[in-house]
């Protein structure tokens, strides 16, 4: 799979959502050169909020309680971050130079592998988990972030797996 994305690489988002995010980022930087843009990963929390779709963690917890079979892709790589870890790091942003920063956890596991490691921590049955070989088969998805730029500024995140482990230990 490709390497994690850096802030400096040229972007060509294939979908409207990503195109709009990139356009907003470019507009903000053009209007005010002192702008700080954060590229965030998929976020999770231990609790669902009414009216919101679930995060990966709440989806897993619900599937465990209902004994619902789970299927996750082996060709999907993404950074996944605890919203509370992002909040804890937010104050440090006030001391950064303007520009674009990846802001979230690094992750080298595909979505299936991450779920395979998190499910037992939740008391889930691995027998309910299966590999999805079809999703992204022809074009593996890579939404991982390289956070070396923000690390150089003294802001650190746990890996996606470490973040889930910490979140579950902090109950």
XYZ file of N, CA, C and O in Angstrom:
684
model
N 0.849 -1.185 0.000
C 0.000 0.000 0.000
C 0.892 1.245 0.000
O 2.011 1.209 0.494
N 0.373 2.285 -0.517
C 1.133 3.530 -0.604
C 1.509 4.056 0.778
O 0.933 3.688 1.780
N 2.437 4.978 0.792
C 2.882 5.595 2.043
C 1.825 6.589 2.532
O 0.989 7.053 1.757
N 1.872 6.949 3.822
C 0.934 7.955 4.343
C 1.104 9.297 3.617
O 2.190 9.637 3.152
N 0.022 10.035 3.550
C 0.017 11.315 2.840
C 0.704 12.417 3.647
O 0.480 12.562 4.838
N 1.507 13.207 2.956
C 2.169 14.366 3.552
C 1.410 15.626 3.139
O 0.735 15.643 2.105
N 1.565 16.668 3.918
C 0.891 17.929 3.629
C 1.357 18.550 2.316
O 0.602 19.263 1.649
N 2.586 18.284 1.929
C 3.199 18.929 0.766
C 2.812 18.296 -0.577
O 3.077 18.883 -1.624
N 2.185 17.137 -0.564
C 1.902 16.486 -1.842
C 0.695 17.111 -2.538
O -0.203 17.654 -1.901
N 0.698 17.043 -3.851
C -0.417 17.543 -4.650
C -1.622 16.632 -4.441
O -1.484 15.409 -4.426
N -2.787 17.232 -4.275
C -3.995 16.457 -4.021
C -4.943 16.530 -5.207
O -5.097 17.586 -5.828
N -5.574 15.405 -5.496
C -6.616 15.341 -6.525
C -7.759 14.481 -5.974
O -7.900 13.317 -6.342
N -8.558 15.045 -5.070
C -9.641 14.264 -4.469
C -10.637 13.790 -5.532
O -11.028 14.568 -6.404
N -11.042 12.520 -5.470
C -11.948 11.992 -6.485
C -13.424 12.320 -6.228
O -14.237 12.224 -7.142
N -13.778 12.703 -5.002
C -15.185 12.905 -4.658
C -15.464 14.354 -4.267
O -14.566 15.090 -3.853
N -16.708 14.745 -4.362
C -17.134 16.115 -4.073
C -16.724 16.554 -2.672
O -16.238 17.670 -2.491
N -16.906 15.692 -1.676
C -16.567 16.042 -0.293
C -15.098 16.462 -0.183
O -14.773 17.516 0.356
N -14.206 15.667 -0.715
C -12.785 15.976 -0.667
C -12.438 17.209 -1.490
O -11.593 18.014 -1.094
N -13.104 17.378 -2.628
C -12.866 18.558 -3.461
C -13.269 19.824 -2.710
O -12.567 20.831 -2.762
N -14.392 19.773 -2.008
C -14.840 20.934 -1.239
C -13.904 21.243 -0.076
O -13.636 22.413 0.230
N -13.401 20.211 0.579
C -12.448 20.433 1.673
C -11.177 21.102 1.152
O -10.675 22.056 1.761
N -10.666 20.625 0.034
C -9.455 21.205 -0.547
C -9.709 22.643 -0.990
O -8.884 23.531 -0.757
N -10.858 22.897 -1.596
C -11.203 24.248 -2.025
C -11.287 25.202 -0.829
O -10.775 26.332 -0.885
N -11.890 24.759 0.268
C -11.995 25.592 1.477
C -10.606 25.891 2.047
O -10.328 27.024 2.467
N -9.757 24.898 2.042
C -8.383 25.072 2.530
C -7.644 26.115 1.690
O -7.003 27.031 2.219
N -7.743 25.992 0.380
C -7.073 26.932 -0.526
C -7.624 28.341 -0.378
O -6.861 29.319 -0.352
N -8.952 28.470 -0.259
C -9.567 29.787 -0.072
C -9.094 30.438 1.225
O -8.753 31.630 1.245
N -9.095 29.667 2.295
C -8.678 30.209 3.594
C -7.239 30.709 3.530
O -6.924 31.801 4.023
N -6.365 29.945 2.917
C -4.953 30.342 2.817
C -4.768 31.557 1.901
O -3.893 32.383 2.138
N -5.592 31.665 0.858
C -5.508 32.811 -0.050
C -6.050 34.091 0.591
O -5.536 35.179 0.336
N -7.076 33.968 1.401
C -7.671 35.129 2.066
C -6.772 35.651 3.173
O -6.620 36.853 3.354
N -6.162 34.723 3.921
C -5.333 35.129 5.056
C -4.121 34.202 5.130
O -4.247 33.037 5.485
N -2.970 34.738 4.850
C -1.757 33.911 4.832
C -1.370 33.391 6.210
O -0.530 32.506 6.327
N -1.972 33.924 7.262
C -1.692 33.447 8.627
C -2.611 32.301 9.052
O -2.650 31.930 10.220
N -3.333 31.742 8.107
C -4.285 30.659 8.385
C -3.559 29.366 8.756
O -2.513 29.041 8.203
N -4.141 28.649 9.681
C -3.665 27.328 10.070
C -4.756 26.339 9.668
O -5.891 26.435 10.139
N -4.450 25.431 8.759
C -5.410 24.426 8.289
C -5.026 23.069 8.849
O -3.866 22.661 8.759
N -6.005 22.393 9.406
C -5.774 21.049 9.945
C -6.456 20.024 9.059
O -7.635 20.165 8.722
N -5.727 18.996 8.728
C -6.304 17.854 8.017
C -6.509 16.773 9.067
O -5.552 16.225 9.607
N -7.770 16.501 9.343
C -8.146 15.580 10.413
C -8.432 14.194 9.873
O -8.875 14.029 8.743
N -8.237 13.209 10.733
C -8.551 11.827 10.370
C -9.980 11.502 10.801
O -10.686 12.332 11.359
N -10.361 10.258 10.563
C -11.626 9.737 11.067
C -11.506 9.737 12.589
O -10.524 9.249 13.142
N -12.503 10.289 13.285
C -12.466 10.417 14.746
C -13.439 9.424 15.398
O -14.428 9.035 14.792
N -13.126 9.078 16.648
C -14.033 8.222 17.410
C -14.077 8.676 18.860
O -13.215 9.405 19.344
N -15.118 8.231 19.529
C -15.320 8.462 20.955
C -16.006 7.210 21.485
O -16.486 6.376 20.716
N -16.066 7.075 22.801
C -16.723 5.900 23.392
C -18.237 6.019 23.364
O -18.939 5.038 23.563
N -18.759 7.221 23.167
C -20.206 7.431 23.239
C -20.732 7.923 21.906
O -20.115 8.744 21.254
N -21.912 7.430 21.544
C -22.616 7.974 20.388
C -23.402 9.183 20.850
O -23.861 9.243 21.984
N -23.547 10.125 19.986
C -24.354 11.303 20.263
C -25.643 11.190 19.460
O -25.608 10.821 18.282
N -26.756 11.505 20.076
C -28.032 11.407 19.388
C -27.990 12.233 18.102
O -27.533 13.367 18.097
N -28.457 11.638 17.034
C -28.491 12.319 15.757
C -27.211 12.176 14.946
O -27.156 12.588 13.799
N -26.165 11.594 15.514
C -24.920 11.390 14.785
C -24.791 9.925 14.387
O -25.304 9.042 15.072
N -24.092 9.701 13.286
C -23.792 8.310 12.955
C -22.684 7.855 13.894
O -21.934 8.657 14.438
N -22.606 6.574 14.106
C -21.628 6.046 15.053
C -20.206 6.147 14.540
O -19.960 6.272 13.348
N -19.282 6.096 15.460
C -17.868 6.028 15.098
C -17.506 4.550 14.996
O -18.328 3.679 15.309
N -16.297 4.255 14.608
C -15.877 2.852 14.520
C -16.050 2.173 15.869
O -16.570 1.062 15.959
N -15.655 2.836 16.937
C -15.730 2.232 18.268
C -17.174 1.962 18.683
O -17.500 0.869 19.138
N -18.053 2.933 18.502
C -19.456 2.712 18.905
C -20.130 1.689 17.994
O -20.982 0.930 18.444
N -19.723 1.651 16.732
C -20.258 0.634 15.814
C -19.864 -0.764 16.290
O -20.686 -1.685 16.301
N -18.603 -0.925 16.699
C -18.147 -2.221 17.199
C -18.879 -2.607 18.484
O -19.303 -3.755 18.647
N -19.037 -1.648 19.393
C -19.712 -1.940 20.662
C -21.162 -2.355 20.423
O -21.660 -3.292 21.051
N -21.827 -1.690 19.493
C -23.213 -2.047 19.179
C -23.278 -3.437 18.542
O -24.151 -4.249 18.873
N -22.360 -3.735 17.630
C -22.338 -5.048 16.975
C -22.095 -6.161 17.991
O -22.704 -7.237 17.905
N -21.230 -5.912 18.966
C -20.967 -6.908 20.007
C -22.230 -7.153 20.825
O -22.602 -8.306 21.081
N -22.909 -6.083 21.215
C -24.101 -6.240 22.057
C -25.225 -6.958 21.313
O -26.001 -7.689 21.915
N -25.296 -6.784 19.996
C -26.354 -7.414 19.200
C -25.885 -8.694 18.513
O -26.669 -9.329 17.799
N -24.595 -9.036 18.699
C -23.977 -10.188 18.039
C -24.160 -10.125 16.516
O -24.446 -11.121 15.856
N -23.950 -8.935 15.976
C -24.074 -8.692 14.539
C -22.755 -9.041 13.851
O -21.700 -8.619 14.308
N -22.818 -9.794 12.758
C -21.579 -10.082 12.011
C -20.939 -8.786 11.507
O -21.633 -7.825 11.161
N -19.626 -8.784 11.455
C -18.861 -7.619 11.021
C -17.988 -7.986 9.837
O -17.406 -9.076 9.800
N -17.889 -7.082 8.883
C -17.038 -7.284 7.722
C -16.288 -5.980 7.468
O -16.903 -4.936 7.288
N -14.951 -6.063 7.464
C -14.131 -4.870 7.234
C -13.109 -5.148 6.147
O -12.578 -6.249 6.037
N -12.816 -4.114 5.334
C -11.931 -4.299 4.175
C -10.463 -4.475 4.532
O -9.964 -3.874 5.475
N -9.817 -5.295 3.731
C -8.368 -5.502 3.861
C -7.597 -4.522 2.983
O -6.385 -4.413 3.109
N -8.299 -3.805 2.129
C -7.671 -2.854 1.213
C -8.027 -1.406 1.557
O -8.110 -0.558 0.671
N -8.238 -1.140 2.831
C -8.606 0.195 3.302
C -7.658 0.564 4.439
O -7.656 -0.090 5.478
N -6.840 1.568 4.208
C -5.872 2.030 5.207
C -6.198 3.478 5.532
O -6.315 4.304 4.629
N -6.348 3.763 6.828
C -6.709 5.116 7.219
C -6.229 5.422 8.620
O -6.066 4.521 9.437
N -6.005 6.685 8.850
C -5.706 7.146 10.198
C -7.031 7.267 10.939
O -8.016 7.751 10.377
N -7.065 6.813 12.184
C -8.268 6.882 13.013
C -7.819 7.394 14.376
O -6.913 6.831 14.984
N -8.451 8.465 14.852
C -7.970 9.193 16.025
C -9.056 9.372 17.067
O -10.204 9.670 16.730
N -8.677 9.254 18.334
C -9.586 9.575 19.438
C -9.847 11.073 19.420
O -8.914 11.882 19.415
N -11.107 11.459 19.434
C -11.452 12.880 19.445
C -10.856 13.567 20.674
O -10.430 14.722 20.616
N -10.746 12.835 21.785
C -10.217 13.438 23.010
C -8.718 13.653 22.942
O -8.192 14.594 23.531
N -8.017 12.813 22.198
C -6.592 13.051 22.008
C -6.387 14.299 21.145
O -5.489 15.112 21.398
N -7.238 14.475 20.135
C -7.165 15.687 19.312
C -7.443 16.920 20.174
O -6.725 17.924 20.083
N -8.448 16.843 21.038
C -8.781 17.969 21.920
C -7.611 18.286 22.842
O -7.258 19.457 23.045
N -6.991 17.258 23.405
C -5.851 17.468 24.308
C -4.688 18.164 23.603
O -3.944 18.925 24.216
N -4.533 17.923 22.315
C -3.440 18.538 21.554
C -3.801 19.904 20.974
O -2.938 20.614 20.458
N -5.066 20.267 21.053
C -5.529 21.476 20.378
C -4.841 22.750 20.883
O -4.490 23.625 20.096
N -4.633 22.881 22.170
C -4.042 24.103 22.721
C -2.637 24.355 22.160
O -2.217 25.501 21.993
N -1.935 23.288 21.826
C -0.581 23.422 21.287
C -0.572 24.075 19.896
O 0.461 24.566 19.441
N -1.732 24.086 19.241
C -1.821 24.656 17.902
C -1.595 26.157 17.887
O -1.168 26.726 16.884
N -1.854 26.825 19.004
C -1.733 28.285 19.068
C -0.286 28.744 18.870
O -0.043 29.912 18.609
N 0.657 27.837 18.990
C 2.065 28.191 18.886
C 2.679 27.792 17.539
O 3.874 27.951 17.343
N 1.847 27.296 16.633
C 2.354 26.856 15.333
C 2.398 27.990 14.322
O 1.611 28.938 14.388
N 3.295 27.849 13.363
C 3.313 28.753 12.219
C 2.089 28.455 11.358
O 1.531 27.348 11.408
N 1.692 29.411 10.552
C 0.568 29.180 9.649
C 0.939 28.079 8.654
O 2.105 27.753 8.473
N -0.070 27.520 8.027
C 0.161 26.471 7.043
C -0.796 25.307 7.233
O -1.791 25.403 7.944
N -0.467 24.216 6.595
C -1.298 23.005 6.596
C -0.617 21.951 7.444
O 0.588 21.722 7.315
N -1.398 21.298 8.309
C -0.861 20.252 9.186
C -1.800 19.050 9.206
O -3.000 19.207 9.375
N -1.239 17.859 9.052
C -1.980 16.637 9.347
C -2.085 16.548 10.858
O -1.086 16.704 11.565
N -3.285 16.283 11.354
C -3.537 16.356 12.793
C -4.327 15.118 13.218
O -5.557 15.093 13.148
N -3.613 14.077 13.619
C -4.266 12.846 14.042
C -3.270 11.699 14.133
O -2.062 11.883 13.996
N -3.798 10.527 14.356
C -2.980 9.329 14.577
C -2.436 8.739 13.287
O -3.086 8.791 12.249
N -1.268 8.139 13.411
C -0.722 7.343 12.314
C -1.243 5.915 12.469
O -1.617 5.499 13.561
N -1.270 5.182 11.376
C -1.782 3.812 11.416
C -1.215 3.025 10.247
O -1.328 3.464 9.108
N -0.615 1.880 10.536
C -0.082 1.018 9.486
C -0.949 -0.213 9.233
O -0.603 -1.049 8.409
N -2.058 -0.325 9.955
C -2.933 -1.492 9.824
C -4.085 -1.189 8.871
O -4.596 -0.077 8.846
N -4.502 -2.195 8.121
C -5.721 -2.015 7.336
C -6.898 -2.014 8.315
O -6.759 -2.406 9.484
N -8.043 -1.589 7.853
C -9.202 -1.476 8.745
C -9.548 -2.827 9.363
O -9.826 -2.911 10.557
N -9.486 -3.885 8.571
C -9.760 -5.224 9.118
C -8.792 -5.561 10.250
O -9.198 -6.021 11.312
N -7.491 -5.350 10.033
C -6.484 -5.696 11.050
C -6.683 -4.887 12.331
O -6.521 -5.418 13.435
N -7.053 -3.627 12.188
C -7.287 -2.798 13.372
C -8.489 -3.318 14.148
O -8.422 -3.488 15.369
N -9.570 -3.609 13.456
C -10.759 -4.148 14.120
C -10.444 -5.488 14.766
O -10.886 -5.774 15.883
N -9.648 -6.303 14.107
C -9.256 -7.609 14.637
C -8.525 -7.461 15.974
O -8.642 -8.306 16.859
N -7.783 -6.375 16.149
C -7.050 -6.144 17.397
C -7.909 -5.446 18.460
O -7.714 -5.661 19.652
N -8.854 -4.629 18.035
C -9.691 -3.875 18.973
C -10.850 -4.725 19.499
O -11.221 -4.614 20.671
N -11.410 -5.566 18.666
C -12.588 -6.353 19.042
C -12.389 -7.142 20.337
O -13.241 -7.070 21.237
N -11.286 -7.873 20.521
C -11.097 -8.596 21.786
C -10.979 -7.665 23.003
O -11.375 -8.034 24.106
N -10.458 -6.463 22.801
C -10.360 -5.504 23.903
C -11.737 -5.086 24.399
O -11.903 -4.673 25.544
N -12.725 -5.199 23.521
C -14.108 -4.870 23.862
C -14.885 -6.098 24.347
O -16.060 -5.987 24.657
N -14.212 -7.247 24.374
C -14.898 -8.483 24.749
C -15.677 -9.090 23.605
O -16.570 -9.907 23.808
N -15.337 -8.692 22.388
C -16.051 -9.171 21.211
C -15.555 -10.511 20.725
O -14.426 -10.915 20.991
N -16.407 -11.193 20.007
C -16.133 -12.510 19.457
C -15.533 -12.364 18.058
O -16.202 -11.866 17.141
N -14.274 -12.787 17.891
C -13.629 -12.701 16.582
C -14.336 -13.560 15.537
O -14.157 -13.344 14.341
N -15.146 -14.491 15.979
C -15.917 -15.311 15.049
C -16.952 -14.506 14.278
O -17.433 -14.942 13.232
N -17.294 -13.317 14.779
C -18.246 -12.446 14.084
C -17.581 -11.598 13.012
O -18.251 -10.936 12.232
N -16.241 -11.616 12.971
C -15.486 -10.745 12.068
C -15.027 -11.504 10.839
O -14.462 -12.589 10.934
N -15.259 -10.904 9.682
C -14.751 -11.500 8.452
C -14.059 -10.447 7.601
O -14.333 -9.252 7.711
N -13.145 -10.916 6.773
C -12.413 -10.029 5.876
C -13.278 -9.695 4.669
O -13.889 -10.580 4.078
N -13.283 -8.434 4.310
C -13.960 -7.999 3.089
C -12.879 -7.851 2.020
O -12.079 -6.925 2.065
N -12.861 -8.791 1.094
C -11.859 -8.805 0.036
C -12.258 -7.926 -1.151
O -11.410 -7.565 -1.955
N -13.545 -7.607 -1.267
C -14.045 -6.904 -2.443
C -13.888 -5.388 -2.374
O -13.555 -4.744 -3.362
N -14.155 -4.798 -1.201
C -14.088 -3.341 -1.089
C -12.680 -2.849 -1.399
O -11.707 -3.343 -0.828
N -12.577 -1.934 -2.332
C -11.312 -1.302 -2.711
C -10.308 -2.290 -3.316
O -9.108 -2.007 -3.345
N -10.803 -3.435 -3.779
C -9.931 -4.472 -4.349
C -9.121 -3.943 -5.533
O -7.923 -4.193 -5.627
N -9.767 -3.206 -6.417
C -9.096 -2.725 -7.621
C -8.283 -1.454 -7.395
O -7.428 -1.118 -8.210
N -8.591 -0.749 -6.320
C -7.894 0.496 -6.024
C -7.830 0.663 -4.504
O -8.679 1.347 -3.918
N -6.853 0.021 -3.853
C -6.777 0.116 -2.387
C -6.833 1.570 -1.913
O -6.215 2.445 -2.500
N -7.639 1.789 -0.878
C -7.815 3.144 -0.348
C -6.753 3.434 0.700
O -6.533 2.653 1.614
N -6.127 4.588 0.549
C -5.087 5.010 1.477
C -5.439 6.408 1.989
O -5.242 7.397 1.289
N -5.959 6.484 3.211
C -6.292 7.756 3.839
C -5.415 7.977 5.071
O -5.808 8.668 6.006
N -4.226 7.380 5.045
C -3.311 7.524 6.182
C -2.569 8.849 6.089
O -2.286 9.342 5.012
N -2.254 9.408 7.260
C -1.566 10.686 7.330
C -0.148 10.510 7.866
O 0.066 9.776 8.820
N 0.772 11.221 7.258
C 2.123 11.336 7.793
C 2.096 12.542 8.723
O 1.777 13.654 8.298
N 2.391 12.341 10.002
C 2.311 13.448 10.964
C 3.692 13.922 11.409
O 3.827 14.576 12.442
N 4.712 13.641 10.599
C 6.066 14.050 10.992
C 6.191 15.568 11.122
O 6.919 16.063 11.992
N 5.473 16.335 10.313
C 5.555 17.799 10.379
C 5.064 18.308 11.738
O 5.692 19.169 12.351
N 3.973 17.768 12.211
C 3.430 18.234 13.490
C 4.234 17.678 14.671
O 4.360 18.326 15.709
N 4.821 16.485 14.475
C 5.703 15.929 15.517
C 6.910 16.833 15.736
O 7.353 17.021 16.860
N 7.436 17.375 14.637
C 8.576 18.291 14.736
C 8.240 19.520 15.571
O 9.131 20.177 16.104
N 6.958 19.838 15.672
C 6.497 20.999 16.450
C 6.138 20.609 17.881
O 5.588 21.399 18.632
N 6.407 19.359 18.251
C 6.173 18.914 19.625
C 4.778 18.395 19.897
O 4.385 18.230 21.048
N 4.012 18.124 18.861
C 2.664 17.579 19.037
C 2.707 16.111 18.644
O 3.112 15.761 17.539
N 2.280 15.260 19.575
C 2.359 13.814 19.354
C 0.992 13.168 19.509
O 0.185 13.596 20.329
N 0.755 12.154 18.721
C -0.448 11.339 18.803
C -0.039 9.881 18.967
O 0.980 9.463 18.416
N -0.846 9.132 19.677
C -0.673 7.689 19.721
C -1.030 7.124 18.354
O -1.778 7.749 17.595
N -0.543 5.931 18.038
C -0.992 5.269 16.812
C -2.481 4.969 16.974
O -3.019 5.011 18.087
N -3.149 4.657 15.892
C -4.582 4.353 15.985
C -4.841 3.234 16.990
O -5.725 3.355 17.842
N -4.069 2.146 16.923
C -4.270 1.036 17.856
C -4.000 1.471 19.291
O -4.777 1.178 20.202
N -2.901 2.190 19.525
C -2.591 2.657 20.877
C -3.692 3.581 21.406
O -4.038 3.541 22.588
N -4.261 4.391 20.522
C -5.345 5.278 20.929
C -6.573 4.507 21.375
O -7.194 4.845 22.387
N -6.922 3.453 20.622
C -8.055 2.620 21.040
C -7.766 1.950 22.376
O -8.627 1.914 23.251
N -6.567 1.427 22.525
C -6.208 0.769 23.800
C -6.315 1.745 24.969
O -6.901 1.417 26.002
N -5.804 2.957 24.806
C -5.868 3.962 25.871
C -7.318 4.348 26.163
O -7.730 4.442 27.313
N -8.077 4.566 25.125
C -9.492 4.944 25.275
C -10.245 3.887 26.080
O -11.024 4.206 26.977
N -9.975 2.632 25.801
C -10.684 1.551 26.479
C -10.189 1.335 27.898
O -10.941 0.887 28.758
N -8.944 1.674 28.161
C -8.409 1.572 29.531
C -8.895 2.719 30.418
O -8.990 2.581 31.619
N -9.197 3.862 29.803
C -9.614 5.058 30.539
C -11.108 5.097 30.854
O -11.622 6.135 31.210
N -11.802 3.983 30.693
C -13.265 3.947 30.899
C -13.712 4.732 32.082
O -13.435 4.679 33.161
